[in-house]
Coordinates of C-alpha atoms and ligand atoms in Angstrom, one line a residue:
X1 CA 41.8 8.8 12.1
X2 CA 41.1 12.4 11.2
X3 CA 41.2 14.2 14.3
X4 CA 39.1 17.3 13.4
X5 CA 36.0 15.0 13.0
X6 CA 35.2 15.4 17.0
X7 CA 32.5 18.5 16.3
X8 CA 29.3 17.4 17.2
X9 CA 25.7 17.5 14.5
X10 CA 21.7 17.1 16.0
X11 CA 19.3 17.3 13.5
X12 CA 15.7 16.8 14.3
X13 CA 13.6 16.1 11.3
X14 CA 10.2 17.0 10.3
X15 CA 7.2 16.7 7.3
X16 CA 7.7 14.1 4.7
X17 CA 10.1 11.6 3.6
X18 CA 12.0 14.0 1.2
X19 CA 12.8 15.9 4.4
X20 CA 14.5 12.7 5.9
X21 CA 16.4 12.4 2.9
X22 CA 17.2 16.1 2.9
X23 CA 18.6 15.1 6.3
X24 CA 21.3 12.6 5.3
X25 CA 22.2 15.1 2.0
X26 CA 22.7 17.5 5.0
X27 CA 24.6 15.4 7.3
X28 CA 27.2 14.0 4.5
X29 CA 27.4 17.6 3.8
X30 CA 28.7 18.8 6.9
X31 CA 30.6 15.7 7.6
X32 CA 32.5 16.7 5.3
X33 CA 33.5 19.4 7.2
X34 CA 34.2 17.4 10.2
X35 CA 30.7 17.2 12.1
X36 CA 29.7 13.3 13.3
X37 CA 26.1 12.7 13.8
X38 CA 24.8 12.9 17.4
X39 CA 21.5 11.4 19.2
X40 CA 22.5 14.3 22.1
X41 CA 21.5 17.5 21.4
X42 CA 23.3 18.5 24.8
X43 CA 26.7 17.4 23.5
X44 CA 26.0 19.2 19.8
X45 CA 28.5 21.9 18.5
X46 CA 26.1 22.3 15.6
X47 CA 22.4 21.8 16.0
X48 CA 19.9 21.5 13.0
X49 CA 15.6 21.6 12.9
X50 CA 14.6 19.9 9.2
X51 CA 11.1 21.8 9.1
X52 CA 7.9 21.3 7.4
X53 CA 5.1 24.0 6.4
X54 CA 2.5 22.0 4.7
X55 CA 0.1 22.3 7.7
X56 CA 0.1 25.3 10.2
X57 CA 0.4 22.5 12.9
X58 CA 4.1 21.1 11.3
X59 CA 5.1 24.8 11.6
X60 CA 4.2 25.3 15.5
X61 CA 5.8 22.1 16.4
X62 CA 9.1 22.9 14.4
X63 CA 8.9 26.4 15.9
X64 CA 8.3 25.1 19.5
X65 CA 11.3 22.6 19.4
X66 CA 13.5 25.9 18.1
X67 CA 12.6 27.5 21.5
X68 CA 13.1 24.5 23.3
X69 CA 16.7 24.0 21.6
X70 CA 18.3 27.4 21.7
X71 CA 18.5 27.0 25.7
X72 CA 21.9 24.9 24.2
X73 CA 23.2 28.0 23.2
X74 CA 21.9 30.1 26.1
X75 CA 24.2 27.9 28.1
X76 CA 26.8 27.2 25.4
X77 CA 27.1 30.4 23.3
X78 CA 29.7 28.6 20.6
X79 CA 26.7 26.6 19.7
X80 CA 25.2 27.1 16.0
X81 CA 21.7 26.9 15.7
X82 CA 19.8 26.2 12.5
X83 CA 16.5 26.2 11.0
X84 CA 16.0 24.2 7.3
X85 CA 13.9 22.7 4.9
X86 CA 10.6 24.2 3.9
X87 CA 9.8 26.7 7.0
X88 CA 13.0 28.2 6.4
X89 CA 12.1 28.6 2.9
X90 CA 8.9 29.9 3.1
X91 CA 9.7 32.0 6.4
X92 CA 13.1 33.3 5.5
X93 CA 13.7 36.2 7.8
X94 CA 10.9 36.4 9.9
X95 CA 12.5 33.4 11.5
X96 CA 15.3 34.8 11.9
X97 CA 14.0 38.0 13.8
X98 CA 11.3 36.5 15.8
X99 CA 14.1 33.9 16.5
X100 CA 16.7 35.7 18.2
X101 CA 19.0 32.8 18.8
X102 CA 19.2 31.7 15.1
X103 CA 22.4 31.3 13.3
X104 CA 21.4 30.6 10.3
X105 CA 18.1 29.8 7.8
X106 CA 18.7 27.3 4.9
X107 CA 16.2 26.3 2.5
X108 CA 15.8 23.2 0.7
X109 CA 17.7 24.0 -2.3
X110 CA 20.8 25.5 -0.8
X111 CA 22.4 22.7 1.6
X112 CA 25.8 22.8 -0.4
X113 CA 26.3 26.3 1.5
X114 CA 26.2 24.9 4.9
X115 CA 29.5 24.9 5.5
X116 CA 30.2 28.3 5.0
X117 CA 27.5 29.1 6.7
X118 CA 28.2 27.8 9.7
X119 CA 31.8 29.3 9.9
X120 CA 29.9 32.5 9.3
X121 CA 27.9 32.0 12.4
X122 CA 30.9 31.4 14.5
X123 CA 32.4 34.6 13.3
X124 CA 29.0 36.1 14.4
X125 CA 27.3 36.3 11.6
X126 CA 23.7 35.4 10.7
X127 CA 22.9 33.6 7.8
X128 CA 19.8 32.9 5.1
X129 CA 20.7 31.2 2.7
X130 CA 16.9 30.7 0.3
X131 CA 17.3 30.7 -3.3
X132 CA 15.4 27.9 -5.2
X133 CA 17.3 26.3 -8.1
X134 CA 16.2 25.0 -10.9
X135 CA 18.8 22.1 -11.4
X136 CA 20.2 21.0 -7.7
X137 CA 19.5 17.7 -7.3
X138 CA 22.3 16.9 -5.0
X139 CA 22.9 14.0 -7.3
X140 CA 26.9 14.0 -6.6
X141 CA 26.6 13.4 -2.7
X142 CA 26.4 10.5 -1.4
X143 CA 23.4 10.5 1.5
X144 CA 25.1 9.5 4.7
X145 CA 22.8 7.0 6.1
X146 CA 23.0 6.2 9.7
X147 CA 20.7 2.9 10.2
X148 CA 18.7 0.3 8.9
X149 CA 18.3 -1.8 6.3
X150 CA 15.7 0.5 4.3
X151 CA 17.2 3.2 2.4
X152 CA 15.3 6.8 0.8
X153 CA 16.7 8.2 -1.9
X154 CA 15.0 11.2 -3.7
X155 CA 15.1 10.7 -7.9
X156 CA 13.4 14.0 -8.4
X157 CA 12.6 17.5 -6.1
X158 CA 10.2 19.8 -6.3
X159 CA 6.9 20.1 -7.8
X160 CA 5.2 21.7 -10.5
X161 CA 1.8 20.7 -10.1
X162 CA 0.5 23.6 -7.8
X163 CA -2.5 22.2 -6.2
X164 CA -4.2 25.6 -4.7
X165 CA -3.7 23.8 -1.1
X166 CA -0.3 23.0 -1.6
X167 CA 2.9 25.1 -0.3
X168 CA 5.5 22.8 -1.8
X169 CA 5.6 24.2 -4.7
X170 CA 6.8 27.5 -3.3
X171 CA 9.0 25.8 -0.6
X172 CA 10.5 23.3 -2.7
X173 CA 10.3 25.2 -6.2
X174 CA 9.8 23.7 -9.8
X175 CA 10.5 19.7 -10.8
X176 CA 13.9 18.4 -11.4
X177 CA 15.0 14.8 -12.4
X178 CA 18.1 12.9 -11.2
X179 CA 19.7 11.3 -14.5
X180 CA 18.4 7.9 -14.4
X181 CA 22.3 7.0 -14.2
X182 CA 23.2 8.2 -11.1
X183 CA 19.9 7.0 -9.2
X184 CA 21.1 3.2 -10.7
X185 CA 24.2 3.8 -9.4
X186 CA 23.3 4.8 -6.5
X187 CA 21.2 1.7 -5.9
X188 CA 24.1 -0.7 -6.9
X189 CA 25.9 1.3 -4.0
X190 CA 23.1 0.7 -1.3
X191 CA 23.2 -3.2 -2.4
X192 CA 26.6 -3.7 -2.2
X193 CA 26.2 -2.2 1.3
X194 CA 23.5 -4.3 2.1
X195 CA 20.3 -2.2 2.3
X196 CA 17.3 -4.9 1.1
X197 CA 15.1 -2.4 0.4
X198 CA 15.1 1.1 -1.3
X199 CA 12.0 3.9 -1.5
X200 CA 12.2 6.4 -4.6
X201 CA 11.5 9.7 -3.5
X202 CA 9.7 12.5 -5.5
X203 CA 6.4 14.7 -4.6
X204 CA 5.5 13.8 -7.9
X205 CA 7.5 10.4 -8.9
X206 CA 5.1 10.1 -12.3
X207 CA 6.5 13.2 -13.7
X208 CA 10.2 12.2 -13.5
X209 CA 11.9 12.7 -17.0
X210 CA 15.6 12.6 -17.5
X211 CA 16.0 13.2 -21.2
X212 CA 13.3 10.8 -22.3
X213 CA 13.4 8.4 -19.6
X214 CA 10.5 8.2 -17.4
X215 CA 9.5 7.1 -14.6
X216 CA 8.6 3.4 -15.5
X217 CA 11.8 3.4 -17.3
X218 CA 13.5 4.3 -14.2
X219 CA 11.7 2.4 -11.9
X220 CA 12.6 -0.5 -14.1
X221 CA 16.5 0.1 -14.3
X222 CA 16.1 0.4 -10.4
X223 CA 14.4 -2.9 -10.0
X224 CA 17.1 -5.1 -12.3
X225 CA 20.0 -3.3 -10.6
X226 CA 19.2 -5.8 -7.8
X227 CA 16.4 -8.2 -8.4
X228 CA 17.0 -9.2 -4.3
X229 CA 16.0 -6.0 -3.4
X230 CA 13.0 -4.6 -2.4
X231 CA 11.5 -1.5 -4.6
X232 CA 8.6 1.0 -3.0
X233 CA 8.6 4.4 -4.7
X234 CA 6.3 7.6 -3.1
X235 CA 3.8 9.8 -4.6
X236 CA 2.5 9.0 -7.4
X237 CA -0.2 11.7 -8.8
X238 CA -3.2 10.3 -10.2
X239 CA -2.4 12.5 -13.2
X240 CA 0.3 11.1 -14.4
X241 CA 0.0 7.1 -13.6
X242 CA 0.7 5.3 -16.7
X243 CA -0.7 2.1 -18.3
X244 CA 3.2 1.7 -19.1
X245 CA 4.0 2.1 -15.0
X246 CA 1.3 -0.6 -14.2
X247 CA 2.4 -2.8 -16.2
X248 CA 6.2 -2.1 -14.9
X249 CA 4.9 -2.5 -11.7
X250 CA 3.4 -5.7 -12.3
X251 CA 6.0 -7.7 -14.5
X252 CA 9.0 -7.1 -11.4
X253 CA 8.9 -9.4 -8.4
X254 CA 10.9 -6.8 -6.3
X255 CA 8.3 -3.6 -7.3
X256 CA 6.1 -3.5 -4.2
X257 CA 2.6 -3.7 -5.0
X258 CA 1.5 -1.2 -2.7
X259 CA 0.5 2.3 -4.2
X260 CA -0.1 5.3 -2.7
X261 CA -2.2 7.7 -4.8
X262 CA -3.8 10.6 -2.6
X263 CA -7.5 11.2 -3.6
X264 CA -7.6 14.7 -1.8
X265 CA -11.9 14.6 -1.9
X266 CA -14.5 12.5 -3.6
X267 CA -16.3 15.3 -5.0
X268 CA -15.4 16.6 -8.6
X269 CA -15.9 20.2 -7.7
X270 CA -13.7 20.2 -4.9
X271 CA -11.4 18.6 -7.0
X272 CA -11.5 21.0 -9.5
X273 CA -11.4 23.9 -7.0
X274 CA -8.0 21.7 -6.0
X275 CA -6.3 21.7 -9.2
X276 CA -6.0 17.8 -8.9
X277 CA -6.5 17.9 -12.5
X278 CA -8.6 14.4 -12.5
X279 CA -12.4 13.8 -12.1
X280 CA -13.6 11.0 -9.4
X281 CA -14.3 8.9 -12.6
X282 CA -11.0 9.0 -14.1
X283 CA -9.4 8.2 -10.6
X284 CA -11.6 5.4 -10.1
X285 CA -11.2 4.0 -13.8
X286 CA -7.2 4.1 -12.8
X287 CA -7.9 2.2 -9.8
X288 CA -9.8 -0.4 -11.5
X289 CA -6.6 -0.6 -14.3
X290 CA -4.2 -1.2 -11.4
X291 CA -6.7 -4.1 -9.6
X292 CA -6.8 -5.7 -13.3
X293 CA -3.4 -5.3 -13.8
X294 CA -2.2 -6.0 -10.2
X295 CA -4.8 -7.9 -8.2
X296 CA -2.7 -8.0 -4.8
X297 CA -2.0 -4.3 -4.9
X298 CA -2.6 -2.6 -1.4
X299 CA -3.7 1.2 -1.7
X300 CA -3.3 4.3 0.4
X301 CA -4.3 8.0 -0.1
X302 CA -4.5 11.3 1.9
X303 CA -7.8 13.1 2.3
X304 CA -8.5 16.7 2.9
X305 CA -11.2 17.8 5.3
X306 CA -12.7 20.8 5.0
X307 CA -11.3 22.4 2.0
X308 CA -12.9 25.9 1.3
X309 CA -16.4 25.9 0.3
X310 CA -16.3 22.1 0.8
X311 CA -20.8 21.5 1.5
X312 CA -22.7 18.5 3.2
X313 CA -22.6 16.6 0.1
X314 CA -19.3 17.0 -0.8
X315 CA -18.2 15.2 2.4
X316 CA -20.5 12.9 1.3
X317 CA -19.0 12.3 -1.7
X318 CA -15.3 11.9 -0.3
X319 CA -17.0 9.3 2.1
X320 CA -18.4 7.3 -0.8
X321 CA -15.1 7.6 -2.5
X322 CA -13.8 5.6 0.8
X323 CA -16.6 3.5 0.5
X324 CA -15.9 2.6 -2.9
X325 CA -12.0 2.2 -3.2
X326 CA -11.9 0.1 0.5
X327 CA -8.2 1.3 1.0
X328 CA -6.0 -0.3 3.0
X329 CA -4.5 2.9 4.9
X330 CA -4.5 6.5 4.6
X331 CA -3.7 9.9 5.8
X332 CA -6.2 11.9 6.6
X333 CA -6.0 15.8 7.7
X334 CA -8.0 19.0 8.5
X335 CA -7.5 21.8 6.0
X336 CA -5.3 23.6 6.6
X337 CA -5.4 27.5 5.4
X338 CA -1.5 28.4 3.9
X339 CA -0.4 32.3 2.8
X340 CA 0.1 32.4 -0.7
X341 CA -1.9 29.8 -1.9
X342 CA -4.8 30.5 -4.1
X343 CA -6.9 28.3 -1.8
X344 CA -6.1 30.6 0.9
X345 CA -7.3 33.6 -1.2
X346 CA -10.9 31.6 -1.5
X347 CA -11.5 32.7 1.9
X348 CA -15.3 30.6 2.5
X349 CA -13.6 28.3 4.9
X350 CA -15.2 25.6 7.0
X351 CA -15.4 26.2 10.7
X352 CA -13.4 24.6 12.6
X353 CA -15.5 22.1 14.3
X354 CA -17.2 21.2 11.4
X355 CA -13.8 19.9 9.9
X356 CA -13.1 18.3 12.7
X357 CA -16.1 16.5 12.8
X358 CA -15.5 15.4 9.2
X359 CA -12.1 14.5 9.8
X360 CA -13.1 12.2 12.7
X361 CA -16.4 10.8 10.6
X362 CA -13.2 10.0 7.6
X363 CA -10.8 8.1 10.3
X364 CA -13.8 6.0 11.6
X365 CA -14.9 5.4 8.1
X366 CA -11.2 4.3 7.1
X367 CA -10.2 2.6 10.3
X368 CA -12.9 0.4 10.2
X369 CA -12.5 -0.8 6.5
X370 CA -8.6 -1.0 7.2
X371 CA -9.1 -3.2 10.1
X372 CA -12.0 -4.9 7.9
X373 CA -8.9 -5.7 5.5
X374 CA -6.7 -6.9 7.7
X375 CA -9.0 -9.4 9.6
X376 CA -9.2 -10.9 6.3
X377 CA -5.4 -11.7 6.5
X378 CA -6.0 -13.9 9.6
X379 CA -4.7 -17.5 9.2
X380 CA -2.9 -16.9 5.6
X381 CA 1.0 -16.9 5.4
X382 CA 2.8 -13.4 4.7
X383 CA 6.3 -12.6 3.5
X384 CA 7.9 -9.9 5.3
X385 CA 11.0 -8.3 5.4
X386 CA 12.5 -8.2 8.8
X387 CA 13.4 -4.4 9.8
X388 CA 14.0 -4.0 13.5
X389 CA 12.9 -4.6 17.0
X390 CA 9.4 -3.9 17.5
X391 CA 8.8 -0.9 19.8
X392 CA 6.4 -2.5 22.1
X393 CA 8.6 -5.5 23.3
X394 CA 12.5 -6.3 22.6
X395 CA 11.0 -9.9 22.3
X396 CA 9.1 -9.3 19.2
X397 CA 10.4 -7.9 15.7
X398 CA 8.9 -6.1 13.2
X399 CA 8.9 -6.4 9.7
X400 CA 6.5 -5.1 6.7
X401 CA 4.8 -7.5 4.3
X402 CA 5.0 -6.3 0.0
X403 CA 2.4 -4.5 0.5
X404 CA 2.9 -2.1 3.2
X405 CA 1.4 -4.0 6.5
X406 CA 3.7 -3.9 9.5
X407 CA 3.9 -7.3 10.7
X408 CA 4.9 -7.6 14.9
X409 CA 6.0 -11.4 15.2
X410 CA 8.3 -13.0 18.2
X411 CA 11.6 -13.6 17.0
X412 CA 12.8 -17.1 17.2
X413 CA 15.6 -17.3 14.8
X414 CA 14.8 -14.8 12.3
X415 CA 17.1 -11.8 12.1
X416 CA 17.0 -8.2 10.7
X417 CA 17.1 -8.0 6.9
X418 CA 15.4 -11.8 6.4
X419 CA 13.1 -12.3 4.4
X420 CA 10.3 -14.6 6.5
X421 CA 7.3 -16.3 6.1
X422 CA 4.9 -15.1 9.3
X423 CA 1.6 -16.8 9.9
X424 CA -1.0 -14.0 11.0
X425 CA -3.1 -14.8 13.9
X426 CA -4.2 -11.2 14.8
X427 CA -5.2 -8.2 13.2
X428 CA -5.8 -4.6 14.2
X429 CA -6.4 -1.6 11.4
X430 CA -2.5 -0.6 12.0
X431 CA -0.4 -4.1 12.2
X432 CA -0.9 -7.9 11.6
X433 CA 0.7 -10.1 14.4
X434 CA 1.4 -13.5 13.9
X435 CA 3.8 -16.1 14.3
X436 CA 7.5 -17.1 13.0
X437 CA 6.9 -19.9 10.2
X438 CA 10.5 -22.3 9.9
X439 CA 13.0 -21.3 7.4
X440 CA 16.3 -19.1 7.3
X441 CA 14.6 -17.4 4.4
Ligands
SAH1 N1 3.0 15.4 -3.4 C1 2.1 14.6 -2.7 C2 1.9 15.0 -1.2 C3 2.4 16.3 -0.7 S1 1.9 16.8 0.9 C4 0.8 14.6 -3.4 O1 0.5 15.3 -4.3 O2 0.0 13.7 -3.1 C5 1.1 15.5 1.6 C6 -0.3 15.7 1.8 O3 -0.6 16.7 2.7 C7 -1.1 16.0 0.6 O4 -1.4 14.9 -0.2 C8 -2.4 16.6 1.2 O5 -3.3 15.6 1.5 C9 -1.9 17.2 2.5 N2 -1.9 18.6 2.5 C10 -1.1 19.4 1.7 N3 -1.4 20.7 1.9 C11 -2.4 20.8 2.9 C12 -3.1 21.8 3.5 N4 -2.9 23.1 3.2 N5 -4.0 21.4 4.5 C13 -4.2 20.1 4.8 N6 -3.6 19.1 4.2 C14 -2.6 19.4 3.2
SF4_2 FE1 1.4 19.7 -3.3 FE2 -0.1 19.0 -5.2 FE3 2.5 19.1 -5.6 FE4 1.5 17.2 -4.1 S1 1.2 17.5 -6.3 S2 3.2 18.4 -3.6 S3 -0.2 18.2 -3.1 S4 1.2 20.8 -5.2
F3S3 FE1 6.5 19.4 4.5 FE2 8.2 20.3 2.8 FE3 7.7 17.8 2.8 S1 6.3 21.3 3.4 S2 5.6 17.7 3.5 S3 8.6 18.9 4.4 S4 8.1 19.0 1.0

């Protein structure tokens, strides 16, 4: 055994799914280097905040828990603390001086540094480290995943479509593609490992391109690597959805048929005010290709409240657009005004109660038609693929069905990473519960 590997990681992990991707680039990273992975942030020679700044409210919370963790290094002053991912990016040194206790800033781009960063900060020395590349795609490290039978694994960063709401494109910087080659192989890796089920990662997925490839080809190449394994892939832009991805989508068993495609608003000038670079018509046209193409398809999107400007009517609108689509989940959020943006320049915001009270008119609309949804499951038989215990009882597990649902059944004989047939008895807008149908798979 190598005998340097006692130093200690934490890493706390915030925003989206790239971020806990981001995390296990980061953790192979300084593994390397001799750090092991720790739940303890008490027992942590090196501890790490993965940060988010798409909402003002992801910032507080990452800032908050940098206060809270520093008291580590008031007690222990060997301790390195540091702040990554998108905040550090788009705060860069005004974290480091309102955050006395700091070691070092890293931004999304520059994780290879770490290292040296780190022996840097035990020498004394503060470190920002927040140049965007155009090429690193980390596609040469191996992710080191610590759990589960569900693997992320980003095929493209960054994102070029600049949505005049949107930081990412300043935090993450402009869209690279993973050669479709090293995504496969990394695939055949996670199966001979024994993950069942893998989630392509991109802001954009559509716009993938490596060298002609896209992202149906890819997405293809994935799915016959392993034709046992299960395939989701996360976001697609309405933009870019091919008829030539639908139909991908729908000729392999192992694609998921669940597709997340965030509307944003329902009204066409919002949109346009956006960027989203699609009308309400041409979204809904898409939607009905994907039903014809894929009639078992499950849908989610994310909804903006209260963008600038955003009238009575065009509320209205985003609640017809609801109305219309009947999706089966969504994420739904207040806007949120973001430096730099050209949103942000539009001034003309909504007060803040009146989002709110949009916001909370949007859940009610949505939670009612997701729970509508799922009551329609009642008495049918899913297939779901068993993940862990569920978190309300160590009697009952929980898997998720094709199409996204979470699925809380008692256990009886099944086991993580089965495949099982569940009969659903119960429904809320969140999670199907039902009961253990015979079978080892
Ligand atoms: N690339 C993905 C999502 C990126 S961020 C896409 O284009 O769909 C995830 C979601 O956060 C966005 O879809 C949007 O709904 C929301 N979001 C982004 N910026 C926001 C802001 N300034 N205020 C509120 N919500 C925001
Ligand atoms: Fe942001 Fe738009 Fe890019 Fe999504 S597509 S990450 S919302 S700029
Ligand atoms: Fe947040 Fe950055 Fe993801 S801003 S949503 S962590 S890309």
């Amino acid at each position: 055994m190598d005998v340097t590997k006692t130093k200690k990681v934490y890493v706390e992990t915030y925003g989206c799914q790239m971020n806990v991707a981001d995390t296990e680039v980061v953790l192979s990273v300084v593994n390397a280097v001799g750090y092991l992975p720790t739940n303890e942030a008490a027992e942590a020679d090196l501890i790490l905040v993965n940060t988010c700044s798409v909402r003002d409210n992801a910032e507080q919370r990452a800032q908050k828990r940098v206060s809270e963790l520093k008291e580590h290094k008031r007690r222990n002053p060997d301790v390195v603390i540091g702040v990554l991912g998108c905040m550090a990016e788009r705060l860069r040194t005004v974290l480091v001086e309102k955050n006395n206790l700091v070691d070092i800033v890293v931004g999304p781009d520059e994780y290879r540094r770490l290292p040296k960063l780190i022996e840097d900060a035990k020498a004394g020395e503060r470190g920002i480290a927040v140049k965007l590349s155009r090429v690193e795609n980390y596609d040469d490290i191996t992710p080191l995943r610590t759990e589960g039978i569900s693997a992320w694994l980003s095929v493209m960063r960054g994102c070029d479509k600049f949505c005049t709401f949107c930081v990412v494109p300043f935090t993450r910087g402009r869209e690279r593609s993973r050669s479709l080659k090293s995504v496969v192989d990394e695939v055949a890796l996670l199966s001979r490992q024994g993950f069942k089920e893998v989630t392509l990662l991109g802001q954009n997925v559509n716009s993938y391109n490596d060298g002609g490839a896209d992202f149906a080809d890819l997405l293809r190449a994935v799915a016959e690597t392993d034709s046992a394994m299960r395939i989701r892939f996360t976001t697609s832009h309405p933009q870019d959805m091919s008829d030539k991805l639908i139909e991908t989508i729908a000729a392999h068993r192992n694609i998921c048929k669940y597709i997340h495609l965030p509307v944003q608003s329902g009204s066409n000038r919002i949109l346009k005010l956006m960027n989203r670079t699609y009308t309400i018509e041409q979204y809904l046209g898409l939607m009905d290709r994907i039903k014809r193409a894929i009639p078992e398809a499950s849908f989610s999107t994310d909804i903006i409240a209260g963008f600038p400007t955003e009238s009575p009517e065009d509320h209205r609108m985003t609640m017809e657009i609801i109305k219309e689509v009947r999706y089966d989940g969504a994420y739904m959020f207040k806007y949120s005004p973001r430096e730099n943006t050209k949103a942000f320049e539009m001034g003309a915001d909504v007060a803040e109660e009146l989002k709110t009270e949009r916001l909370n008119e949007i859940i009610e609309l949505q939670n009612g038609i997701a729970f509508d949804i799922n009551q329609q499951l009642i008495g049918t038989d899913v297939e779901v693929l068993v993940e862990r215990d569920s978190s309300r009882s160590t009697e009952d597990l929980l898997g998720r069905t094709d199409t996204n649902k979470k699925t809380v059944f008692p256990r009886g004989n099944a086991a993580v990473g089965e495949l099982r047939r569940v009969r659903i008895d119960r429904a809320n807008a969140q999670t199907l519960f039902g009961t253990l149908l015979p079978g080892t798979n």
